[in-house]
Short mmCIF file of C-alpha atoms and ligand atoms in Angstrom, two decimals:
data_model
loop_
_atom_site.label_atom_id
_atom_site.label_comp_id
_atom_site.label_asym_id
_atom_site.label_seq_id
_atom_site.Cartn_x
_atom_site.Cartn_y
_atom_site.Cartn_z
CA UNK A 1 186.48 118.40 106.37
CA UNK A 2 188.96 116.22 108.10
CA UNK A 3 192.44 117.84 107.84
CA UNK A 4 194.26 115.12 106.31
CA UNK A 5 191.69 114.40 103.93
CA UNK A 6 191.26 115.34 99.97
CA UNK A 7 187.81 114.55 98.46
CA UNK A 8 188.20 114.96 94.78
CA UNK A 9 185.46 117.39 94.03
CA UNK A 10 183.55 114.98 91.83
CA UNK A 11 183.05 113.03 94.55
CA UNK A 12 182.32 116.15 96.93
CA UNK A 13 179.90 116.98 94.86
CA UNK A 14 178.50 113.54 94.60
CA UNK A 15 177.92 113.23 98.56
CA UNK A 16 176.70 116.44 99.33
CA UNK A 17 173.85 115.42 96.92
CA UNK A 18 173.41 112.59 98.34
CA UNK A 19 174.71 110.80 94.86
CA UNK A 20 175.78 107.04 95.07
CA UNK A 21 179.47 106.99 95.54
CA UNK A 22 181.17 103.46 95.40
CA UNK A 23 185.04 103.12 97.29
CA UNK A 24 187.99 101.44 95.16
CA UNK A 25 191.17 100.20 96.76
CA UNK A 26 194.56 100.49 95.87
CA UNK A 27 196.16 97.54 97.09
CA UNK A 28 194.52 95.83 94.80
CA UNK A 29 196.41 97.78 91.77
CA UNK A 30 199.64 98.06 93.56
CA UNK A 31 200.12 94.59 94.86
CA UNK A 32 197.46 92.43 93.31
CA UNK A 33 198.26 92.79 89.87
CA UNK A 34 200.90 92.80 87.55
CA UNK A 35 201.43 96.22 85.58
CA UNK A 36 200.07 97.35 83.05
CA UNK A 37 197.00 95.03 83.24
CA UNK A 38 196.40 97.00 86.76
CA UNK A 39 196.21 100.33 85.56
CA UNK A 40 193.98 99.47 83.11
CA UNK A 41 191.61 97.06 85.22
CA UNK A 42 191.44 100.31 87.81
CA UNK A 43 190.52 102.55 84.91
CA UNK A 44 187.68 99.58 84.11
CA UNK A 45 186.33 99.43 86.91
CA UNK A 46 185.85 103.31 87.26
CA UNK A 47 183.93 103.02 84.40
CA UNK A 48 181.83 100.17 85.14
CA UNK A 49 180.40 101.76 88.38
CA UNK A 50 180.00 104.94 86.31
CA UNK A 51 178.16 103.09 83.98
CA UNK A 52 176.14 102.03 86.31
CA UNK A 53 174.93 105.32 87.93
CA UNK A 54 177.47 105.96 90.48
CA UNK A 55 180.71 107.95 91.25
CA UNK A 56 184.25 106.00 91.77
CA UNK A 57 186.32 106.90 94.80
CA UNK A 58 189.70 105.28 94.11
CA UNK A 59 191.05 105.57 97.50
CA UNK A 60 195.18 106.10 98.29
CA UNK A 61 197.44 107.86 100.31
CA UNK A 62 199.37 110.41 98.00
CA UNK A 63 202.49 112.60 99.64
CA UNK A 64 201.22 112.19 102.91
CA UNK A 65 197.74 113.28 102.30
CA UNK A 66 194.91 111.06 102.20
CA UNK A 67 193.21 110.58 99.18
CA UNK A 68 189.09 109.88 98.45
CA UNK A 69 189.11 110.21 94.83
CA UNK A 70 192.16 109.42 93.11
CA UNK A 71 193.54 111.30 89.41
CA UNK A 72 194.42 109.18 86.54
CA UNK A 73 198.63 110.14 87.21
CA UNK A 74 197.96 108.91 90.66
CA UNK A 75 196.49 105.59 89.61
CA UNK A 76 199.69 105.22 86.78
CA UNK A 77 201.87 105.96 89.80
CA UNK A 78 200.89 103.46 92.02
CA UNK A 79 200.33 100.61 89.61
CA UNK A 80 203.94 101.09 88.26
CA UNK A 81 205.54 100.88 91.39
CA UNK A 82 203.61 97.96 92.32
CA UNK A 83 205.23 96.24 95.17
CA UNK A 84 207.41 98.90 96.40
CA UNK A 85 204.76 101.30 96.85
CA UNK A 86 203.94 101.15 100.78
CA UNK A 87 201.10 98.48 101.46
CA UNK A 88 199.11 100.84 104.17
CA UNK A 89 196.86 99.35 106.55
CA UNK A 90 195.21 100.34 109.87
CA UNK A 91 198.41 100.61 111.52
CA UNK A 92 200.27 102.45 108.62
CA UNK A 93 198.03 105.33 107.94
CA UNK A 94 199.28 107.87 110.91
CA UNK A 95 203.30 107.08 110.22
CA UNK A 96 202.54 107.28 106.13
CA UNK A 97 201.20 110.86 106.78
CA UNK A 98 203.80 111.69 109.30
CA UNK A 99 206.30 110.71 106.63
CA UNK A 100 204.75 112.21 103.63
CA UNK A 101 204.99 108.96 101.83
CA UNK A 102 202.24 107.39 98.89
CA UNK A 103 200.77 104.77 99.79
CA UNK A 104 198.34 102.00 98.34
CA UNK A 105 195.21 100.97 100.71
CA UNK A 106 194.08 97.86 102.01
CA UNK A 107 190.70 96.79 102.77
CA UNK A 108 191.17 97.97 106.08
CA UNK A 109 192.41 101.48 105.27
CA UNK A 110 190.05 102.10 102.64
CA UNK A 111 186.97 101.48 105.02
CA UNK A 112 188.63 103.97 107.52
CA UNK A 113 189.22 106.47 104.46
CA UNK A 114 185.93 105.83 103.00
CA UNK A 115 184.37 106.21 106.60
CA UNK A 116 185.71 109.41 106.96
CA UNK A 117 184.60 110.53 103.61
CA UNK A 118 181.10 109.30 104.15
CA UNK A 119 181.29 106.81 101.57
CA UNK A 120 179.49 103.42 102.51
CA UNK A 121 179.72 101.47 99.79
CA UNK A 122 182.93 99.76 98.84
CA UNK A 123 183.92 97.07 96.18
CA UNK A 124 187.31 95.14 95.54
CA UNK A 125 188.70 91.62 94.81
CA UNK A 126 188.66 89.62 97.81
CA UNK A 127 189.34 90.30 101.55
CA UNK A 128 192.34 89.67 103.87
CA UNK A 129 191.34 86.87 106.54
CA UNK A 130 192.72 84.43 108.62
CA UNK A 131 196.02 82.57 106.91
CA UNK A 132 196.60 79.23 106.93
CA UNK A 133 198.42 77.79 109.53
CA UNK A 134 197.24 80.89 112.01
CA UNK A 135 197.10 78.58 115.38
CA UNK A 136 200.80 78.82 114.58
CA UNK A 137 201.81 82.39 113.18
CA UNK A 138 198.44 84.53 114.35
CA UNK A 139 198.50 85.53 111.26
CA UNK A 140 195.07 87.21 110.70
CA UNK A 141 194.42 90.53 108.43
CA UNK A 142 193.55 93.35 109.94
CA UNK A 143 190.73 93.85 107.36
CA UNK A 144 188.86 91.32 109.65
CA UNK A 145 189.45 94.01 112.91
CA UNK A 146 188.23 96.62 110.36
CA UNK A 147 184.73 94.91 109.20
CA UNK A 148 183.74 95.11 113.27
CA UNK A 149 184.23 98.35 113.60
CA UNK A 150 183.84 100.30 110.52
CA UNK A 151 180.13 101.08 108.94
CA UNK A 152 181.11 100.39 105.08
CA UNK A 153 180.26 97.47 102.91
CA UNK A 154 182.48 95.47 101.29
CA UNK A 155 181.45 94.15 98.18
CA UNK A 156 183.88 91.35 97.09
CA UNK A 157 184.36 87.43 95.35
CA UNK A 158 184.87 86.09 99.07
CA UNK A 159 188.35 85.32 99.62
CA UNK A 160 191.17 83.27 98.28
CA UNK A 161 191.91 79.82 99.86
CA UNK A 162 195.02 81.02 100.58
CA UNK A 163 193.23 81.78 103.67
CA UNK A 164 191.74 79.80 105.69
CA UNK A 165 188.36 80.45 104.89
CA UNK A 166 186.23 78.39 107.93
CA UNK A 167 188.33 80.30 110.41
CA UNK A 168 187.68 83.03 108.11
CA UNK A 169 184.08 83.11 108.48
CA UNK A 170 184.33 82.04 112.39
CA UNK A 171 186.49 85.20 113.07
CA UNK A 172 183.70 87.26 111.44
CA UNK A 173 180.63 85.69 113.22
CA UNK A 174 182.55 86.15 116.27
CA UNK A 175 183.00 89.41 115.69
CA UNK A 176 179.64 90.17 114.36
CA UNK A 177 180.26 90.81 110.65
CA UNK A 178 176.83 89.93 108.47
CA UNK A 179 177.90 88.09 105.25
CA UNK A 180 175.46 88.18 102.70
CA UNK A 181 175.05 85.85 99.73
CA UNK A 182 174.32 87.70 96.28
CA UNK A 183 172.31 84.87 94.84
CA UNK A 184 174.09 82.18 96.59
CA UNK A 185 174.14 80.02 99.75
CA UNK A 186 177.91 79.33 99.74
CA UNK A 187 180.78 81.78 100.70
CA UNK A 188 182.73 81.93 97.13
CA UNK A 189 186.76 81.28 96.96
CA UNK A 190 187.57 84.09 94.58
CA UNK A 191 188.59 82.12 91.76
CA UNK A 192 185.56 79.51 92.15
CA UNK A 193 181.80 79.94 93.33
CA UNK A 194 182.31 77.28 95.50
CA UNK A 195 184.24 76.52 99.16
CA UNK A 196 181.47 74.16 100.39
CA UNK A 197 181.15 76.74 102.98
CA UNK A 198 177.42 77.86 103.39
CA UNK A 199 175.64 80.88 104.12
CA UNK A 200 172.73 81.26 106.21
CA UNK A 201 171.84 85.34 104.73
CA UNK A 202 171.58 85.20 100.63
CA UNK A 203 170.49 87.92 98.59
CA UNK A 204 168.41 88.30 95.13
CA UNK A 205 168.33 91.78 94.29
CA UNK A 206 170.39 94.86 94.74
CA UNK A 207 167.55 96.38 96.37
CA UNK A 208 167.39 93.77 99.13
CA UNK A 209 170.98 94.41 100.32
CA UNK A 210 170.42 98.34 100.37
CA UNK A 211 167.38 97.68 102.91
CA UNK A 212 169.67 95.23 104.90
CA UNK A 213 172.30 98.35 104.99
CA UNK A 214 169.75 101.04 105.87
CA UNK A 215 167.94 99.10 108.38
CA UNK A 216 171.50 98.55 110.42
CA UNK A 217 171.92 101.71 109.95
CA UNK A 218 168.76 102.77 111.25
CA UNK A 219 169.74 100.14 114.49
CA UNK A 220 173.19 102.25 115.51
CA UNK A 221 174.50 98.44 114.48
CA UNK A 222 178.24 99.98 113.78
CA UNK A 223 180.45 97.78 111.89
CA UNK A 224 181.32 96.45 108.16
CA UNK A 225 179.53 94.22 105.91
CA UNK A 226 180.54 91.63 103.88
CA UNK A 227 178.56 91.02 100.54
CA UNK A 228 179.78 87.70 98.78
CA UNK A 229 179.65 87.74 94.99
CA UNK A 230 180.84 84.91 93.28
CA UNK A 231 182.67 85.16 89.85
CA UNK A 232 180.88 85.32 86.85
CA UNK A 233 180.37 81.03 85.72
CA UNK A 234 182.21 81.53 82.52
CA UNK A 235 185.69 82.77 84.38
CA UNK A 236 185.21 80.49 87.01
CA UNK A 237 188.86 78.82 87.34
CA UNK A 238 189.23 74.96 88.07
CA UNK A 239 189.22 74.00 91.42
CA UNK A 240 192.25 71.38 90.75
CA UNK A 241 194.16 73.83 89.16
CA UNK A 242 193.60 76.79 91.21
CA UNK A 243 193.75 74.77 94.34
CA UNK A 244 197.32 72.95 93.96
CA UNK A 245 199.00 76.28 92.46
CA UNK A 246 197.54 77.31 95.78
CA UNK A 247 198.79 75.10 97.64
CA UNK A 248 202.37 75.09 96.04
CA UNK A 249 202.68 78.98 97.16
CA UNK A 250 201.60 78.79 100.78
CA UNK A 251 204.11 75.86 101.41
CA UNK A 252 207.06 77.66 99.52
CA UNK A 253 206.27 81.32 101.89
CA UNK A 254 206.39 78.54 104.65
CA UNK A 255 209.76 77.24 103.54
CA UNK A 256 210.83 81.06 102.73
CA UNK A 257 209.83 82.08 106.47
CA UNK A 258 207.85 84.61 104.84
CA UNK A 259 206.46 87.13 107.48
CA UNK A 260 203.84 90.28 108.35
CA UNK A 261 202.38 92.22 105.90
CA UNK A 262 204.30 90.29 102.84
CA UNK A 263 202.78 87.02 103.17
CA UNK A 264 199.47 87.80 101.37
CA UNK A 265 201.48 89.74 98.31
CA UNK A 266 204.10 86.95 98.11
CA UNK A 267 201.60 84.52 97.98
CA UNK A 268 199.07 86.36 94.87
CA UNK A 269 202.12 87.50 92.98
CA UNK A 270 203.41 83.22 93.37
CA UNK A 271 199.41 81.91 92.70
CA UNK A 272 199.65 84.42 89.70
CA UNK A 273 203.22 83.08 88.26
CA UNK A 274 202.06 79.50 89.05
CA UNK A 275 198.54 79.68 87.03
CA UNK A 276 200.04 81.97 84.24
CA UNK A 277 197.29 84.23 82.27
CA UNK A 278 194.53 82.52 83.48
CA UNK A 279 194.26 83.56 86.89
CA UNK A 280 194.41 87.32 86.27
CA UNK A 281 191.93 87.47 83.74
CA UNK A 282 189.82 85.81 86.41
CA UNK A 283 190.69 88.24 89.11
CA UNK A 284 190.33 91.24 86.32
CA UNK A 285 186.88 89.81 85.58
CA UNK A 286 185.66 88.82 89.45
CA UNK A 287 186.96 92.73 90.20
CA UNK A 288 184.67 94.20 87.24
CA UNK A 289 181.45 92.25 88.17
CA UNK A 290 182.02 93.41 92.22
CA UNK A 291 182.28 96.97 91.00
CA UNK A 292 178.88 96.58 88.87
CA UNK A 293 177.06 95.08 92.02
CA UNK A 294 178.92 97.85 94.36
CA UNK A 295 177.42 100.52 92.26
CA UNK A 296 174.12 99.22 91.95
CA UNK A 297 173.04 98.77 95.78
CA UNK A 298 175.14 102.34 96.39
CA UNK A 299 172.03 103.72 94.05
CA UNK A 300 169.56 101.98 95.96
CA UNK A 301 170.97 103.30 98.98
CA UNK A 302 170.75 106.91 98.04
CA UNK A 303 166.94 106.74 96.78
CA UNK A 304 166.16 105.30 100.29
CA UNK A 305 167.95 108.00 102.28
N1 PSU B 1 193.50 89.36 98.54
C1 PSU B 1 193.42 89.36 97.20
N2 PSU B 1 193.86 90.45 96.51
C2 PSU B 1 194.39 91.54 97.15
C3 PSU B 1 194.46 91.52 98.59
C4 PSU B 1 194.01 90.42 99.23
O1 PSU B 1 192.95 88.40 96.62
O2 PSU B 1 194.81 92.50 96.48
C5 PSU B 1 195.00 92.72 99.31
C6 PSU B 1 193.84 93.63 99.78
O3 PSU B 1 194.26 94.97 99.73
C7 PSU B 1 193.68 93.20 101.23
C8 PSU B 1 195.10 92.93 101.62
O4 PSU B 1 193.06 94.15 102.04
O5 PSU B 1 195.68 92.31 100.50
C9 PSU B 1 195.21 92.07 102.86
O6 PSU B 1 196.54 92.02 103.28
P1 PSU B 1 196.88 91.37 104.71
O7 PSU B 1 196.56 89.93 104.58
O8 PSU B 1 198.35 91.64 104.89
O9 PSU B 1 196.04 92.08 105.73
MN1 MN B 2 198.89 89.23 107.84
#
């Protein structure tokens, strides 16, 4: 094993069977939430891919050693520091080691963590993608980079229109990125099913994205996936309400010169202050019903292999 790397031995065990193991980012609990609400959504969604037949892999960087399968204290840790815990992506990982420092995981890292694990199946929120505004400030996560080179799947709600989510989905056909539709033609927006943004590879059944996965595979077709889920109908946010709270946050980072790597937390922890309650029960909801669908082609996966 890789000698940076800690595999819980739950999830050892789970791999060398050739169990379903689902990936769980940490960003997501450190600076996507609020505390307590995202200790206990991590904790959820453990259970809910559990539940479901597979094995969690909550996925951090703890004292300089990477983490694939994270302990309970671990997860309390990170959520309470929230926003000071180090936001670690690609480029972080090396000097986050080096220094012996936690750290929460992005998109990005987690694929490269998960990679090295041999976990392929990954679920979270939403992805990191090309900002608003990015003809102007480049400003373009490096979780796109990561789903052209790394061979995991990301199963997630789309992406927030904080982004720019045509460029979005241009950046990823460019750099040959499959985005599947679960039972939909239209990339979702996180908070809503809709973006008006079609589609052309939808989904039905769990089953049918496993084959996709196994098949590229099969091809030596390196690179992530992207598996669109849109929320659940009944948490579905308005589009008004979601979309001017929106708004309201990307111009105020704007006016606040807000830079790097704390534009995207600046801008959920503002959408989250501006839509009150609401919005995170949303996001706790979108996160749960990912996690379900996550676990669910991971056990298709491992009775094809
Ligand atoms: N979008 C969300 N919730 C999140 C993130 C993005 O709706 O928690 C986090 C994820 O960890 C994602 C990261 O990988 O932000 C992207 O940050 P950046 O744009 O700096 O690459
Ligand atoms: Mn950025």
């Amino acid at each position: 094993m890789h000698r940076y790397l800690d595999v819980s031995p739950e999830v050892a065990e789970a791999l060398a069977s050739g169990k379903a193991v689902v990936a769980l980012e940490s960003t997501i609990i450190s600076h996507g939430m609020p505390y307590p609400q995202n200790v206990e959504t991590a904790f959820r969604v453990e259970k809910v891919v559990r539940d479901a037949g597979a094995v969690p892999a909550t996925i951090a960087i703890m004292g300089g050693r990477l983490k694939v399968g994270l302990d309970a204290e671990a997860v309390r840790s990170l959520g309470k520091k929230g926003r000071d815990a180090v936001k670690v992506s690609r480029r972080d990982i090396a000097w986050t080691i080096a220094n012996r420092l936690d750290g929460a995981t992005t998109v990005a890292a987690t694929m490269i963590l998960a990679a090295m694990a041999g976990v392929r199946v990954f679920a979270t929120g939403g992805i990191g993608g090309v900002h608003r505004g990015a003809e102007r400030t480049m400003d373009i996560s490096a979780d796109l980079e990561e789903l052209a080179a790394t061979d995991v799947a990301v199963v997630c709600a789309g992406a927030k229109s904080i982004l720019d989510l045509s460029k979005t989905l241009e950046y990823l056909e460019t750099r040959g990125v499959p985005v599947i539709g679960f039972r939909t033609r239209e990339f979702p927006a996180f908070y809503t099913s809709r973006s008006g943004m079609t589609l052309e590879m939808r989904a039905e059944e769990p089953a049918d994205i496993a084959r996709f996965l196994r098949a590229k595979r099969d091809l030596g077709l390196s690179g992530g996936v992207v598996i669109a889920n849109p929320i659940p109908p009944e948490f579905e946010m308005e589009a008004s309400v979601i979309g001017s709270a929106i708004d309201r946050a990307v111009a105020e980072a704007e006016a606040q010169g807000i830079r790097g790597k704390e534009t995207t937390p600046f801008l959920l922890a503002r959408v989250k202050e501006l839509t009150g309650g609401e919005s995170l029960e949303s996001n706790i909801a979108l996160v749960l019903n990912n996690a379900k669908l996550a676990a669910m082609v991971a056990v298709e996966l491992a009775s094809l292999a």
